[in-house]
Short mmCIF file of C-alpha atoms in Angstrom, two decimals:
data_model
loop_
_atom_site.label_atom_id
_atom_site.label_comp_id
_atom_site.label_asym_id
_atom_site.label_seq_id
_atom_site.Cartn_x
_atom_site.Cartn_y
_atom_site.Cartn_z
CA MET A 7 -0.89 27.26 4.66
CA ALA A 8 -3.23 30.06 4.01
CA ASP A 9 -6.58 29.23 2.49
CA PRO A 10 -6.71 30.13 -1.09
CA ARG A 11 -8.67 33.24 -1.54
CA PRO A 12 -11.62 32.91 -3.85
CA ASP A 13 -11.31 34.75 -7.08
CA THR A 14 -13.35 37.85 -6.58
CA THR A 15 -12.92 39.09 -10.11
CA ASN A 16 -16.38 39.52 -11.63
CA PRO A 17 -17.02 37.76 -14.91
CA ASP A 18 -17.37 39.94 -17.94
CA THR A 19 -20.69 41.64 -17.47
CA THR A 20 -20.33 44.09 -20.33
CA GLU A 21 -23.70 44.80 -21.95
CA PRO A 22 -23.93 43.30 -25.42
CA ASP A 23 -23.14 45.76 -28.08
CA SER A 24 -26.21 47.10 -29.93
CA HIS A 25 -24.74 45.83 -33.23
CA ASP A 26 -24.53 42.33 -31.71
CA ALA A 27 -28.18 42.57 -30.71
CA VAL A 28 -29.18 43.55 -34.18
CA ASP A 29 -27.10 40.72 -35.63
CA ALA A 30 -28.79 38.32 -33.26
CA GLU A 31 -32.21 39.51 -34.36
CA ILE A 32 -31.26 39.11 -37.98
CA ALA A 33 -29.96 35.61 -37.28
CA VAL A 34 -33.21 34.64 -35.56
CA ASP A 35 -35.24 36.11 -38.38
CA ALA A 36 -33.13 34.27 -40.92
CA GLU A 37 -34.08 31.02 -39.23
CA THR A 38 -37.77 31.87 -39.22
CA GLY A 39 -37.69 33.22 -42.79
CA VAL A 40 -39.05 36.57 -41.67
CA ASP A 41 -37.44 39.75 -42.82
CA ALA A 42 -36.06 41.61 -39.87
CA VAL A 43 -36.29 44.93 -41.60
CA PRO A 44 -39.75 46.40 -41.04
CA GLU A 45 -41.67 47.11 -44.16
CA VAL A 46 -42.57 50.71 -44.75
CA ASP A 47 -45.72 51.47 -46.68
CA GLU A 48 -44.79 53.98 -49.24
CA GLU A 49 -47.49 56.28 -50.35
CA PRO A 50 -47.57 56.45 -54.13
CA ASP A 51 -46.23 59.66 -55.42
CA ASP A 52 -48.91 61.96 -56.58
CA ALA A 53 -49.08 61.99 -60.34
CA ALA A 54 -46.99 64.77 -61.68
CA PRO A 55 -49.26 67.62 -62.65
CA ALA A 56 -49.91 67.81 -66.36
CA PRO A 57 -47.86 70.55 -67.92
CA ARG A 58 -49.91 73.63 -68.34
CA SER A 59 -50.45 74.26 -71.98
CA ARG A 60 -49.51 77.64 -73.27
CA PRO A 61 -52.45 79.78 -74.23
CA SER A 62 -52.96 79.80 -77.92
CA LEU A 63 -52.34 83.14 -79.48
CA PRO A 64 -55.27 84.35 -81.54
CA LEU A 65 -54.96 83.93 -85.27
CA VAL A 66 -54.77 87.07 -87.28
CA PRO A 67 -58.22 88.13 -88.42
CA VAL A 68 -57.47 87.59 -92.08
CA LEU A 69 -56.80 83.87 -91.60
CA ALA A 70 -59.74 83.34 -89.30
CA GLY A 71 -62.10 85.19 -91.61
CA LEU A 72 -61.00 83.30 -94.69
CA LEU A 73 -61.25 79.88 -93.12
CA VAL A 74 -64.66 80.58 -91.64
CA LEU A 75 -65.89 81.69 -95.01
CA LEU A 76 -64.31 78.88 -97.00
CA VAL A 77 -65.33 76.02 -94.76
CA ALA A 78 -68.06 77.59 -92.59
CA ALA A 79 -66.94 75.30 -89.81
CA THR A 80 -67.86 75.23 -86.15
CA GLY A 81 -64.98 73.61 -84.24
CA TYR A 82 -63.37 70.29 -83.44
CA LEU A 83 -65.86 67.41 -83.82
CA PHE A 84 -65.42 63.79 -84.73
CA LEU A 85 -66.81 62.35 -87.94
CA THR A 86 -70.15 60.51 -87.84
CA ARG A 87 -71.65 58.82 -90.84
CA PRO A 88 -75.15 59.85 -91.93
CA ASP A 89 -78.04 57.49 -92.36
CA PRO A 90 -77.35 54.99 -95.15
CA SER A 91 -78.40 56.03 -98.60
CA PRO A 92 -78.09 54.27 -101.95
CA VAL A 93 -74.74 55.12 -103.51
CA ARG A 94 -73.43 53.56 -106.70
CA THR A 95 -69.84 52.38 -106.55
CA ASP A 96 -68.60 54.50 -109.46
CA ASP A 97 -70.26 57.64 -108.15
CA TYR A 98 -68.95 56.93 -104.66
CA VAL A 99 -65.32 56.60 -105.69
CA ASP A 100 -65.20 59.54 -108.11
CA ALA A 101 -67.08 61.93 -105.82
CA LEU A 102 -65.00 61.02 -102.79
CA GLN A 103 -61.72 61.54 -104.62
CA ALA A 104 -62.89 64.86 -106.06
CA ALA A 105 -64.04 66.10 -102.65
CA ARG A 106 -60.82 65.14 -100.91
CA ALA A 107 -58.61 66.82 -103.51
CA GLY A 108 -60.87 69.82 -104.01
CA ILE A 109 -61.19 70.82 -100.37
CA VAL A 110 -57.41 70.89 -100.01
CA ASP A 111 -57.20 73.31 -102.95
CA VAL A 112 -60.03 75.51 -101.70
CA ALA A 113 -58.93 75.74 -98.06
CA SER A 114 -55.17 76.13 -98.64
CA PHE A 115 -53.18 79.14 -99.77
CA ASP A 116 -49.76 80.76 -99.51
CA HIS A 117 -48.99 84.45 -99.72
CA LEU A 118 -46.14 83.64 -102.13
CA THR A 119 -48.30 81.69 -104.59
CA LEU A 120 -51.63 83.43 -104.21
CA ASP A 121 -52.32 83.78 -107.94
CA ASP A 122 -51.72 80.08 -108.52
CA ASP A 123 -53.88 79.24 -105.51
CA ILE A 124 -56.75 81.31 -106.88
CA GLN A 125 -56.45 79.65 -110.26
CA GLN A 126 -56.52 76.24 -108.60
CA ILE A 127 -59.68 77.17 -106.73
CA ARG A 128 -61.31 78.16 -110.01
CA SER A 129 -60.48 74.76 -111.50
CA VAL A 130 -62.11 72.68 -108.73
CA THR A 131 -65.18 74.77 -107.88
CA THR A 132 -68.31 76.05 -109.57
CA GLY A 133 -71.18 78.46 -108.96
CA ASP A 134 -71.45 80.59 -105.82
CA LEU A 135 -68.67 78.74 -104.03
CA GLN A 136 -66.21 79.69 -106.75
CA GLU A 137 -67.24 83.34 -106.73
CA GLU A 138 -67.09 83.63 -102.94
CA SER A 139 -63.78 81.83 -102.50
CA VAL A 140 -61.97 83.69 -105.27
CA GLY A 141 -63.55 87.00 -104.29
CA GLN A 142 -62.41 86.71 -100.69
CA LEU A 143 -58.82 85.93 -101.57
CA ASP A 144 -58.70 88.74 -104.08
CA ALA A 145 -60.24 91.22 -101.63
CA ARG A 146 -57.78 90.28 -98.86
CA ARG A 147 -54.73 89.91 -101.04
CA GLN A 148 -52.82 92.77 -99.37
CA GLU A 149 -53.64 91.56 -95.87
CA ILE A 150 -52.51 88.04 -96.72
CA THR A 151 -49.27 89.35 -98.19
CA ASP A 152 -48.52 91.66 -95.26
CA ALA A 153 -49.20 88.85 -92.76
CA GLN A 154 -47.13 86.40 -94.83
CA ALA A 155 -50.01 84.01 -94.27
CA VAL A 156 -49.77 80.33 -95.11
CA VAL A 157 -52.63 77.86 -94.64
CA ASN A 158 -52.24 74.16 -95.37
CA THR A 159 -55.24 71.86 -95.15
CA GLU A 160 -55.40 68.08 -95.05
CA VAL A 161 -58.28 65.61 -94.91
CA VAL A 162 -58.53 63.61 -91.69
CA GLY A 163 -61.58 61.58 -92.65
CA ALA A 164 -64.30 61.50 -95.32
CA ALA A 165 -67.45 59.57 -96.13
CA VAL A 166 -69.95 59.85 -98.97
CA GLY A 167 -73.47 60.53 -97.78
CA ALA A 168 -75.26 60.46 -101.12
CA ALA A 169 -74.37 60.35 -104.79
CA ASP A 170 -76.11 59.99 -108.11
CA ASP A 171 -75.36 60.87 -111.71
CA ASP A 172 -75.39 64.65 -111.18
CA SER A 173 -74.70 65.46 -107.52
CA ALA A 174 -73.04 64.15 -104.41
CA THR A 175 -72.57 65.01 -100.75
CA VAL A 176 -69.44 64.16 -98.80
CA PHE A 177 -68.99 64.55 -95.04
CA MET A 178 -65.45 65.39 -93.99
CA VAL A 179 -63.14 66.26 -91.11
CA ILE A 180 -60.27 68.49 -92.17
CA GLN A 181 -57.27 69.85 -90.31
CA SER A 182 -55.90 73.28 -91.06
CA THR A 183 -52.38 74.42 -90.14
CA GLN A 184 -52.04 78.20 -90.18
CA ARG A 185 -48.92 80.36 -89.95
CA SER A 186 -48.32 84.09 -90.14
CA ASN A 187 -45.86 86.68 -88.95
CA ALA A 188 -48.34 87.80 -86.29
CA SER A 189 -47.42 84.81 -84.12
CA GLU A 190 -44.48 82.48 -83.67
CA GLN A 191 -46.91 79.72 -82.77
CA THR A 192 -48.46 77.63 -85.52
CA GLN A 193 -52.22 77.33 -85.22
CA VAL A 194 -53.83 73.93 -85.85
CA GLN A 195 -57.61 73.62 -86.10
CA ARG A 196 -59.98 70.83 -87.06
CA TYR A 197 -63.34 71.35 -88.74
CA ARG A 198 -66.27 69.10 -89.56
CA ILE A 199 -67.83 70.07 -92.87
CA GLU A 200 -70.28 68.98 -95.54
CA VAL A 201 -69.16 69.31 -99.14
CA ASP A 202 -71.60 69.40 -102.04
CA LEU A 203 -70.42 68.43 -105.52
CA THR A 204 -71.93 68.88 -108.95
CA LYS A 205 -71.08 66.83 -112.03
CA ASP A 206 -69.78 68.95 -114.91
CA GLY A 207 -69.15 66.72 -117.91
CA ASP A 208 -66.94 63.98 -116.58
CA ARG A 209 -65.64 65.97 -113.60
CA TRP A 210 -66.95 66.47 -110.09
CA LEU A 211 -66.69 70.12 -108.94
CA LEU A 212 -67.22 71.51 -105.46
CA SER A 213 -70.38 73.61 -105.39
CA GLY A 214 -70.92 74.22 -101.68
CA ILE A 215 -69.24 73.93 -98.27
CA THR A 216 -71.07 74.20 -94.96
CA GLY A 217 -70.16 73.51 -91.36
CA ARG A 218 -71.82 70.65 -89.49
#
């Protein structure tokens, strides 16, 4: 009987599939608790550049001239209190309220209500300040009307520097919003000013405004 021939068929020597190798690595890493996926250091994204602000269109000369005259201001500055000075409580409260209300009347106007605005300025001012403020609005009436100018002013902060029976000084930061037909963009400006007040009977009237 013929000798049985040995089986010459080679065992399966197929190379392991690459997916099997990866699975094996993942299995080993699962046992060791180590993540098989290499960590990639991600560079932080550069901060998005700040949007470039649109250049502010210049305010029509009539508005700029009036505001400079009325408040004689010098730009955007924060409010700092002056050296302490003796101020009586009653004087402090009355003068501060009068200054806050008065500066809004003096530094605000609308081309549609200019006569009323001028009358309001007369009622809260006295002396040279009254003459200058009213005179400027009257002199530029046509320009204000043609430009359809509107200026609204609000008080950002205020502090009494000194006050007695007859006079007071108030330091203020005001914000002025200005519109006209010369620009579609509203102009917003802040000013640091010093307001002088004079007592007239039982009322405090604005008698001077200067920039600080």
